Amino acid sequence: MQSLTNTMLGVPLNHYILFSAIIFSIGVMGVLLRRNAIVIFMSIELMLNSVNLLLTAFSVYRGDAAGQVFVFFIMALAAAEVAVGLAIIVMIYRNTNSVDINVLNRLKW
């Protein structure tokens, strides 16, 4: 554990913040610009992973394990989200033969 801490402390915290912001921005752009439901779920996962990276970096730099506990809960939440989300996508595909979210307007009639 000590070598991991020394390795992470070798990289400035600003680099982790910038990298997490870039990954989060890519995820937001994927959610806003894409119409495929699977790509949208992958973009949400990308946003959650950027938050996990930032929480882990802050946790190591502060020497407190609370951030890593939050990362564990976010990973559990992400796993549940994937299970429910993929089940919904499979049901949408069975009804519409497409995973395009613009086709979902047909489901309300």
mmCIF file of N, CA and C in Angstrom:
data_model
loop_
_atom_site.group_PDB
_atom_site.id
_atom_site.type_symbol
_atom_site.label_atom_id
_atom_site.label_comp_id
_atom_site.label_asym_id
_atom_site.label_seq_id
_atom_site.Cartn_x
_atom_site.Cartn_y
_atom_site.Cartn_z
ATOM 1 N N MET A 1 0.826 -1.193 0.000
ATOM 2 C CA MET A 1 0.000 0.000 0.000
ATOM 3 C C MET A 1 0.861 1.244 0.000
ATOM 4 N N GLN A 2 2.008 1.161 0.653
ATOM 5 C CA GLN A 2 2.884 2.325 0.744
ATOM 6 C C GLN A 2 3.420 2.728 -0.628
ATOM 7 N N SER A 3 3.757 1.752 -1.477
ATOM 8 C CA SER A 3 4.294 2.093 -2.797
ATOM 9 C C SER A 3 3.226 2.741 -3.673
ATOM 10 N N LEU A 4 1.958 2.294 -3.540
ATOM 11 C CA LEU A 4 0.870 2.921 -4.288
ATOM 12 C C LEU A 4 0.694 4.368 -3.856
ATOM 13 N N THR A 5 0.767 4.621 -2.567
ATOM 14 C CA THR A 5 0.628 5.983 -2.060
ATOM 15 C C THR A 5 1.764 6.857 -2.574
ATOM 16 N N ASN A 6 2.978 6.350 -2.556
ATOM 17 C CA ASN A 6 4.109 7.123 -3.053
ATOM 18 C C ASN A 6 3.994 7.373 -4.554
ATOM 19 N N THR A 7 3.480 6.414 -5.289
ATOM 20 C CA THR A 7 3.307 6.590 -6.727
ATOM 21 C C THR A 7 2.252 7.646 -7.013
ATOM 22 N N MET A 8 1.140 7.601 -6.304
ATOM 23 C CA MET A 8 0.090 8.591 -6.532
ATOM 24 C C MET A 8 0.512 9.973 -6.071
ATOM 25 N N LEU A 9 1.315 10.059 -5.036
ATOM 26 C CA LEU A 9 1.769 11.362 -4.579
ATOM 27 C C LEU A 9 2.806 11.957 -5.519
ATOM 28 N N GLY A 10 3.403 11.152 -6.400
ATOM 29 C CA GLY A 10 4.357 11.651 -7.379
ATOM 30 C C GLY A 10 3.683 12.452 -8.478
ATOM 31 N N VAL A 11 2.409 12.213 -8.715
ATOM 32 C CA VAL A 11 1.640 12.946 -9.717
ATOM 33 C C VAL A 11 0.861 14.042 -8.999
ATOM 34 N N PRO A 12 0.951 15.268 -9.482
ATOM 35 C CA PRO A 12 0.216 16.356 -8.803
ATOM 36 C C PRO A 12 -1.293 16.133 -8.840
ATOM 37 N N LEU A 13 -1.962 16.607 -7.817
ATOM 38 C CA LEU A 13 -3.412 16.458 -7.708
ATOM 39 C C LEU A 13 -4.127 17.158 -8.863
ATOM 40 N N ASN A 14 -3.553 18.241 -9.357
ATOM 41 C CA ASN A 14 -4.167 18.963 -10.474
ATOM 42 C C ASN A 14 -4.297 18.085 -11.714
ATOM 43 N N HIS A 15 -3.361 17.174 -11.917
ATOM 44 C CA HIS A 15 -3.438 16.273 -13.068
ATOM 45 C C HIS A 15 -4.641 15.331 -12.942
ATOM 46 N N TYR A 16 -4.868 14.823 -11.739
ATOM 47 C CA TYR A 16 -6.035 13.961 -11.518
ATOM 48 C C TYR A 16 -7.331 14.730 -11.726
ATOM 49 N N ILE A 17 -7.371 15.967 -11.243
ATOM 50 C CA ILE A 17 -8.579 16.781 -11.398
ATOM 51 C C ILE A 17 -8.841 17.062 -12.874
ATOM 52 N N LEU A 18 -7.809 17.430 -13.608
ATOM 53 C CA LEU A 18 -7.959 17.711 -15.036
ATOM 54 C C LEU A 18 -8.375 16.460 -15.803
ATOM 55 N N PHE A 19 -7.727 15.337 -15.521
ATOM 56 C CA PHE A 19 -8.060 14.087 -16.203
ATOM 57 C C PHE A 19 -9.497 13.660 -15.906
ATOM 58 N N SER A 20 -9.918 13.783 -14.655
ATOM 59 C CA SER A 20 -11.295 13.430 -14.291
ATOM 60 C C SER A 20 -12.290 14.363 -14.954
ATOM 61 N N ALA A 21 -11.956 15.638 -15.045
ATOM 62 C CA ALA A 21 -12.853 16.586 -15.708
ATOM 63 C C ALA A 21 -12.991 16.274 -17.192
ATOM 64 N N ILE A 22 -11.894 15.877 -17.825
ATOM 65 C CA ILE A 22 -11.950 15.514 -19.247
ATOM 66 C C ILE A 22 -12.806 14.273 -19.444
ATOM 67 N N ILE A 23 -12.597 13.252 -18.620
ATOM 68 C CA ILE A 23 -13.392 12.023 -18.740
ATOM 69 C C ILE A 23 -14.869 12.303 -18.471
ATOM 70 N N PHE A 24 -15.154 13.120 -17.461
ATOM 71 C CA PHE A 24 -16.546 13.454 -17.148
ATOM 72 C C PHE A 24 -17.180 14.225 -18.301
ATOM 73 N N SER A 25 -16.427 15.140 -18.899
ATOM 74 C CA SER A 25 -16.952 15.912 -20.035
ATOM 75 C C SER A 25 -17.249 15.020 -21.232
ATOM 76 N N ILE A 26 -16.389 14.050 -21.483
ATOM 77 C CA ILE A 26 -16.646 13.101 -22.565
ATOM 78 C C ILE A 26 -17.929 12.318 -22.285
ATOM 79 N N GLY A 27 -18.130 11.923 -21.030
ATOM 80 C CA GLY A 27 -19.364 11.223 -20.663
ATOM 81 C C GLY A 27 -20.597 12.085 -20.841
ATOM 82 N N VAL A 28 -20.515 13.353 -20.450
ATOM 83 C CA VAL A 28 -21.661 14.265 -20.610
ATOM 84 C C VAL A 28 -21.974 14.461 -22.089
ATOM 85 N N MET A 29 -20.931 14.626 -22.890
ATOM 86 C CA MET A 29 -21.152 14.789 -24.331
ATOM 87 C C MET A 29 -21.786 13.531 -24.931
ATOM 88 N N GLY A 30 -21.382 12.355 -24.452
ATOM 89 C CA GLY A 30 -21.980 11.118 -24.933
ATOM 90 C C GLY A 30 -23.451 11.015 -24.585
ATOM 91 N N VAL A 31 -23.810 11.462 -23.383
ATOM 92 C CA VAL A 31 -25.219 11.416 -22.978
ATOM 93 C C VAL A 31 -26.045 12.417 -23.789
ATOM 94 N N LEU A 32 -25.500 13.590 -24.024
ATOM 95 C CA LEU A 32 -26.268 14.632 -24.698
ATOM 96 C C LEU A 32 -26.344 14.462 -26.212
ATOM 97 N N LEU A 33 -25.318 13.902 -26.821
ATOM 98 C CA LEU A 33 -25.263 13.880 -28.281
ATOM 99 C C LEU A 33 -25.649 12.545 -28.903
ATOM 100 N N ARG A 34 -25.531 11.460 -28.200
ATOM 101 C CA ARG A 34 -25.810 10.153 -28.791
ATOM 102 C C ARG A 34 -27.272 9.782 -28.632
ATOM 103 N N ARG A 35 -27.770 8.964 -29.536
ATOM 104 C CA ARG A 35 -29.161 8.523 -29.506
ATOM 105 C C ARG A 35 -29.278 7.039 -29.202
ATOM 106 N N ASN A 36 -28.176 6.332 -29.141
ATOM 107 C CA ASN A 36 -28.191 4.900 -28.868
ATOM 108 C C ASN A 36 -28.215 4.698 -27.346
ATOM 109 N N ALA A 37 -29.155 3.914 -26.848
ATOM 110 C CA ALA A 37 -29.312 3.725 -25.409
ATOM 111 C C ALA A 37 -28.095 3.053 -24.779
ATOM 112 N N ILE A 38 -27.461 2.148 -25.492
ATOM 113 C CA ILE A 38 -26.289 1.460 -24.942
ATOM 114 C C ILE A 38 -25.123 2.437 -24.803
ATOM 115 N N VAL A 39 -24.939 3.313 -25.776
ATOM 116 C CA VAL A 39 -23.872 4.312 -25.696
ATOM 117 C C VAL A 39 -24.157 5.298 -24.564
ATOM 118 N N ILE A 40 -25.411 5.618 -24.349
ATOM 119 C CA ILE A 40 -25.767 6.523 -23.248
ATOM 120 C C ILE A 40 -25.433 5.875 -21.910
ATOM 121 N N PHE A 41 -25.735 4.603 -21.749
ATOM 122 C CA PHE A 41 -25.383 3.917 -20.505
ATOM 123 C C PHE A 41 -23.873 3.825 -20.324
ATOM 124 N N MET A 42 -23.144 3.612 -21.406
ATOM 125 C CA MET A 42 -21.689 3.591 -21.308
ATOM 126 C C MET A 42 -21.150 4.966 -20.924
ATOM 127 N N SER A 43 -21.778 6.019 -21.407
ATOM 128 C CA SER A 43 -21.356 7.374 -21.053
ATOM 129 C C SER A 43 -21.624 7.666 -19.582
ATOM 130 N N ILE A 44 -22.731 7.167 -19.063
ATOM 131 C CA ILE A 44 -23.023 7.334 -17.637
ATOM 132 C C ILE A 44 -21.981 6.596 -16.804
ATOM 133 N N GLU A 45 -21.607 5.403 -17.251
ATOM 134 C CA GLU A 45 -20.559 4.653 -16.547
ATOM 135 C C GLU A 45 -19.227 5.404 -16.589
ATOM 136 N N LEU A 46 -18.931 6.054 -17.701
ATOM 137 C CA LEU A 46 -17.711 6.846 -17.816
ATOM 138 C C LEU A 46 -17.718 8.002 -16.819
ATOM 139 N N MET A 47 -18.870 8.637 -16.657
ATOM 140 C CA MET A 47 -18.979 9.724 -15.679
ATOM 141 C C MET A 47 -18.787 9.199 -14.261
ATOM 142 N N LEU A 48 -19.381 8.051 -13.953
ATOM 143 C CA LEU A 48 -19.207 7.478 -12.616
ATOM 144 C C LEU A 48 -17.746 7.100 -12.360
ATOM 145 N N ASN A 49 -17.068 6.585 -13.380
ATOM 146 C CA ASN A 49 -15.661 6.225 -13.210
ATOM 147 C C ASN A 49 -14.776 7.445 -13.020
ATOM 148 N N SER A 50 -15.114 8.554 -13.653
ATOM 149 C CA SER A 50 -14.320 9.769 -13.436
ATOM 150 C C SER A 50 -14.490 10.266 -12.005
ATOM 151 N N VAL A 51 -15.683 10.148 -11.470
ATOM 152 C CA VAL A 51 -15.905 10.524 -10.066
ATOM 153 C C VAL A 51 -15.137 9.581 -9.137
ATOM 154 N N ASN A 52 -15.130 8.292 -9.468
ATOM 155 C CA ASN A 52 -14.370 7.328 -8.666
ATOM 156 C C ASN A 52 -12.884 7.649 -8.660
ATOM 157 N N LEU A 53 -12.342 8.004 -9.804
ATOM 158 C CA LEU A 53 -10.932 8.367 -9.889
ATOM 159 C C LEU A 53 -10.629 9.587 -9.027
ATOM 160 N N LEU A 54 -11.492 10.576 -9.095
ATOM 161 C CA LEU A 54 -11.274 11.795 -8.317
ATOM 162 C C LEU A 54 -11.400 11.534 -6.819
ATOM 163 N N LEU A 55 -12.387 10.745 -6.418
ATOM 164 C CA LEU A 55 -12.533 10.417 -4.997
ATOM 165 C C LEU A 55 -11.332 9.631 -4.486
ATOM 166 N N THR A 56 -10.825 8.718 -5.298
ATOM 167 C CA THR A 56 -9.649 7.951 -4.891
ATOM 168 C C THR A 56 -8.428 8.845 -4.774
ATOM 169 N N ALA A 57 -8.249 9.757 -5.712
ATOM 170 C CA ALA A 57 -7.101 10.671 -5.663
ATOM 171 C C ALA A 57 -7.172 11.567 -4.430
ATOM 172 N N PHE A 58 -8.335 12.115 -4.142
ATOM 173 C CA PHE A 58 -8.482 12.948 -2.949
ATOM 174 C C PHE A 58 -8.258 12.135 -1.678
ATOM 175 N N SER A 59 -8.733 10.899 -1.697
ATOM 176 C CA SER A 59 -8.571 10.042 -0.532
ATOM 177 C C SER A 59 -7.101 9.763 -0.249
ATOM 178 N N VAL A 60 -6.348 9.488 -1.300
ATOM 179 C CA VAL A 60 -4.924 9.203 -1.112
ATOM 180 C C VAL A 60 -4.184 10.464 -0.682
ATOM 181 N N TYR A 61 -4.496 11.584 -1.286
ATOM 182 C CA TYR A 61 -3.784 12.811 -0.949
ATOM 183 C C TYR A 61 -4.093 13.288 0.468
ATOM 184 N N ARG A 62 -5.305 13.020 0.952
ATOM 185 C CA ARG A 62 -5.645 13.402 2.323
ATOM 186 C C ARG A 62 -5.257 12.339 3.333
ATOM 187 N N GLY A 63 -4.978 11.135 2.884
ATOM 188 C CA GLY A 63 -4.639 10.051 3.795
ATOM 189 C C GLY A 63 -5.841 9.530 4.562
ATOM 190 N N ASP A 64 -7.019 9.686 3.970
ATOM 191 C CA ASP A 64 -8.270 9.277 4.607
ATOM 192 C C ASP A 64 -8.946 8.242 3.705
ATOM 193 N N ALA A 65 -9.460 7.181 4.295
ATOM 194 C CA ALA A 65 -10.068 6.103 3.511
ATOM 195 C C ALA A 65 -11.540 6.346 3.198
ATOM 196 N N ALA A 66 -12.106 7.470 3.614
ATOM 197 C CA ALA A 66 -13.532 7.728 3.397
ATOM 198 C C ALA A 66 -13.857 7.809 1.908
ATOM 199 N N GLY A 67 -12.984 8.407 1.108
ATOM 200 C CA GLY A 67 -13.223 8.493 -0.328
ATOM 201 C C GLY A 67 -13.260 7.131 -0.981
ATOM 202 N N GLN A 68 -12.425 6.232 -0.507
ATOM 203 C CA GLN A 68 -12.397 4.896 -1.082
ATOM 204 C C GLN A 68 -13.641 4.099 -0.687
ATOM 205 N N VAL A 69 -14.210 4.398 0.455
ATOM 206 C CA VAL A 69 -15.474 3.763 0.850
ATOM 207 C C VAL A 69 -16.591 4.240 -0.075
ATOM 208 N N PHE A 70 -16.598 5.535 -0.400
ATOM 209 C CA PHE A 70 -17.587 6.055 -1.339
ATOM 210 C C PHE A 70 -17.421 5.415 -2.714
ATOM 211 N N VAL A 71 -16.182 5.184 -3.132
ATOM 212 C CA VAL A 71 -15.924 4.531 -4.411
ATOM 213 C C VAL A 71 -16.541 3.138 -4.421
ATOM 214 N N PHE A 72 -16.419 2.406 -3.326
ATOM 215 C CA PHE A 72 -17.018 1.073 -3.236
ATOM 216 C C PHE A 72 -18.529 1.147 -3.429
ATOM 217 N N PHE A 73 -19.189 2.103 -2.781
ATOM 218 C CA PHE A 73 -20.642 2.232 -2.913
ATOM 219 C C PHE A 73 -21.042 2.686 -4.317
ATOM 220 N N ILE A 74 -20.245 3.547 -4.937
ATOM 221 C CA ILE A 74 -20.545 3.974 -6.304
ATOM 222 C C ILE A 74 -20.409 2.800 -7.264
ATOM 223 N N MET A 75 -19.409 1.942 -7.037
ATOM 224 C CA MET A 75 -19.256 0.768 -7.891
ATOM 225 C C MET A 75 -20.431 -0.190 -7.732
ATOM 226 N N ALA A 76 -20.928 -0.343 -6.512
ATOM 227 C CA ALA A 76 -22.105 -1.192 -6.292
ATOM 228 C C ALA A 76 -23.332 -0.592 -6.975
ATOM 229 N N LEU A 77 -23.475 0.729 -6.886
ATOM 230 C CA LEU A 77 -24.581 1.410 -7.551
ATOM 231 C C LEU A 77 -24.477 1.264 -9.064
ATOM 232 N N ALA A 78 -23.274 1.370 -9.599
ATOM 233 C CA ALA A 78 -23.071 1.231 -11.038
ATOM 234 C C ALA A 78 -23.412 -0.177 -11.506
ATOM 235 N N ALA A 79 -23.067 -1.174 -10.721
ATOM 236 C CA ALA A 79 -23.394 -2.555 -11.093
ATOM 237 C C ALA A 79 -24.907 -2.765 -11.118
ATOM 238 N N ALA A 80 -25.603 -2.215 -10.142
ATOM 239 C CA ALA A 80 -27.069 -2.321 -10.122
ATOM 240 C C ALA A 80 -27.682 -1.560 -11.291
ATOM 241 N N GLU A 81 -27.115 -0.405 -11.600
ATOM 242 C CA GLU A 81 -27.618 0.403 -12.722
ATOM 243 C C GLU A 81 -27.443 -0.337 -14.033
ATOM 244 N N VAL A 82 -26.327 -1.011 -14.198
ATOM 245 C CA VAL A 82 -26.085 -1.766 -15.428
ATOM 246 C C VAL A 82 -27.074 -2.915 -15.542
ATOM 247 N N ALA A 83 -27.311 -3.607 -14.460
ATOM 248 C CA ALA A 83 -28.238 -4.746 -14.504
ATOM 249 C C ALA A 83 -29.646 -4.295 -14.871
ATOM 250 N N VAL A 84 -30.124 -3.258 -14.212
ATOM 251 C CA VAL A 84 -31.481 -2.764 -14.496
ATOM 252 C C VAL A 84 -31.535 -2.111 -15.869
ATOM 253 N N GLY A 85 -30.521 -1.321 -16.199
ATOM 254 C CA GLY A 85 -30.507 -0.620 -17.483
ATOM 255 C C GLY A 85 -30.466 -1.571 -18.659
ATOM 256 N N LEU A 86 -29.636 -2.593 -18.584
ATOM 257 C CA LEU A 86 -29.582 -3.549 -19.686
ATOM 258 C C LEU A 86 -30.871 -4.353 -19.815
ATOM 259 N N ALA A 87 -31.508 -4.640 -18.694
ATOM 260 C CA ALA A 87 -32.816 -5.319 -18.765
ATOM 261 C C ALA A 87 -33.844 -4.430 -19.467
ATOM 262 N N ILE A 88 -33.824 -3.150 -19.163
ATOM 263 C CA ILE A 88 -34.747 -2.220 -19.825
ATOM 264 C C ILE A 88 -34.430 -2.125 -21.312
ATOM 265 N N ILE A 89 -33.139 -2.055 -21.650
ATOM 266 C CA ILE A 89 -32.753 -1.966 -23.059
ATOM 267 C C ILE A 89 -33.177 -3.229 -23.816
ATOM 268 N N VAL A 90 -33.036 -4.387 -23.203
ATOM 269 C CA VAL A 90 -33.460 -5.631 -23.861
ATOM 270 C C VAL A 90 -34.965 -5.617 -24.107
ATOM 271 N N MET A 91 -35.733 -5.146 -23.136
ATOM 272 C CA MET A 91 -37.194 -5.085 -23.320
ATOM 273 C C MET A 91 -37.579 -4.065 -24.393
ATOM 274 N N ILE A 92 -36.876 -2.946 -24.441
ATOM 275 C CA ILE A 92 -37.146 -1.957 -25.493
ATOM 276 C C ILE A 92 -36.807 -2.541 -26.858
ATOM 277 N N TYR A 93 -35.696 -3.249 -26.939
ATOM 278 C CA TYR A 93 -35.320 -3.851 -28.219
ATOM 279 C C TYR A 93 -36.343 -4.896 -28.664
ATOM 280 N N ARG A 94 -36.872 -5.654 -27.728
ATOM 281 C CA ARG A 94 -37.878 -6.668 -28.086
ATOM 282 C C ARG A 94 -39.156 -6.020 -28.616
ATOM 283 N N ASN A 95 -39.502 -4.837 -28.084
ATOM 284 C CA ASN A 95 -40.735 -4.172 -28.518
ATOM 285 C C ASN A 95 -40.567 -3.353 -29.788
ATOM 286 N N THR A 96 -39.390 -2.749 -29.985
ATOM 287 C CA THR A 96 -39.218 -1.824 -31.109
ATOM 288 C C THR A 96 -38.202 -2.289 -32.144
ATOM 289 N N ASN A 97 -37.437 -3.334 -31.868
ATOM 290 C CA ASN A 97 -36.351 -3.810 -32.732
ATOM 291 C C ASN A 97 -35.303 -2.733 -32.990
ATOM 292 N N SER A 98 -35.126 -1.844 -32.017
ATOM 293 C CA SER A 98 -34.125 -0.791 -32.104
ATOM 294 C C SER A 98 -33.764 -0.341 -30.693
ATOM 295 N N VAL A 99 -32.534 0.158 -30.535
ATOM 296 C CA VAL A 99 -32.142 0.740 -29.256
ATOM 297 C C VAL A 99 -31.979 2.259 -29.375
ATOM 298 N N ASP A 100 -32.523 2.830 -30.438
ATOM 299 C CA ASP A 100 -32.512 4.270 -30.642
ATOM 300 C C ASP A 100 -33.549 4.898 -29.723
ATOM 301 N N ILE A 101 -33.149 5.904 -28.957
ATOM 302 C CA ILE A 101 -34.087 6.478 -27.989
ATOM 303 C C ILE A 101 -35.155 7.349 -28.648
ATOM 304 N N ASN A 102 -34.949 7.746 -29.909
ATOM 305 C CA ASN A 102 -35.986 8.505 -30.616
ATOM 306 C C ASN A 102 -37.170 7.616 -30.978
ATOM 307 N N VAL A 103 -36.961 6.322 -31.044
ATOM 308 C CA VAL A 103 -38.026 5.378 -31.368
ATOM 309 C C VAL A 103 -38.959 5.170 -30.160
ATOM 310 N N LEU A 104 -38.522 5.574 -28.988
ATOM 311 C CA LEU A 104 -39.322 5.351 -27.781
ATOM 312 C C LEU A 104 -40.617 6.143 -27.766
ATOM 313 N N ASN A 105 -40.782 7.127 -28.630
ATOM 314 C CA ASN A 105 -42.055 7.854 -28.727
ATOM 315 C C ASN A 105 -43.183 6.924 -29.115
ATOM 316 N N ARG A 106 -42.883 5.880 -29.852
ATOM 317 C CA ARG A 106 -43.921 4.935 -30.284
ATOM 318 C C ARG A 106 -44.499 4.144 -29.115
ATOM 319 N N LEU A 107 -43.770 4.025 -28.013
ATOM 320 C CA LEU A 107 -44.219 3.172 -26.916
ATOM 321 C C LEU A 107 -45.363 3.785 -26.119
ATOM 322 N N LYS A 108 -45.590 5.085 -26.225
ATOM 323 C CA LYS A 108 -46.643 5.694 -25.409
ATOM 324 C C LYS A 108 -48.036 5.511 -26.014
ATOM 325 N N TRP A 109 -48.156 5.039 -27.245
ATOM 326 C CA TRP A 109 -49.469 4.835 -27.841
ATOM 327 C C TRP A 109 -49.861 3.416 -27.738
#
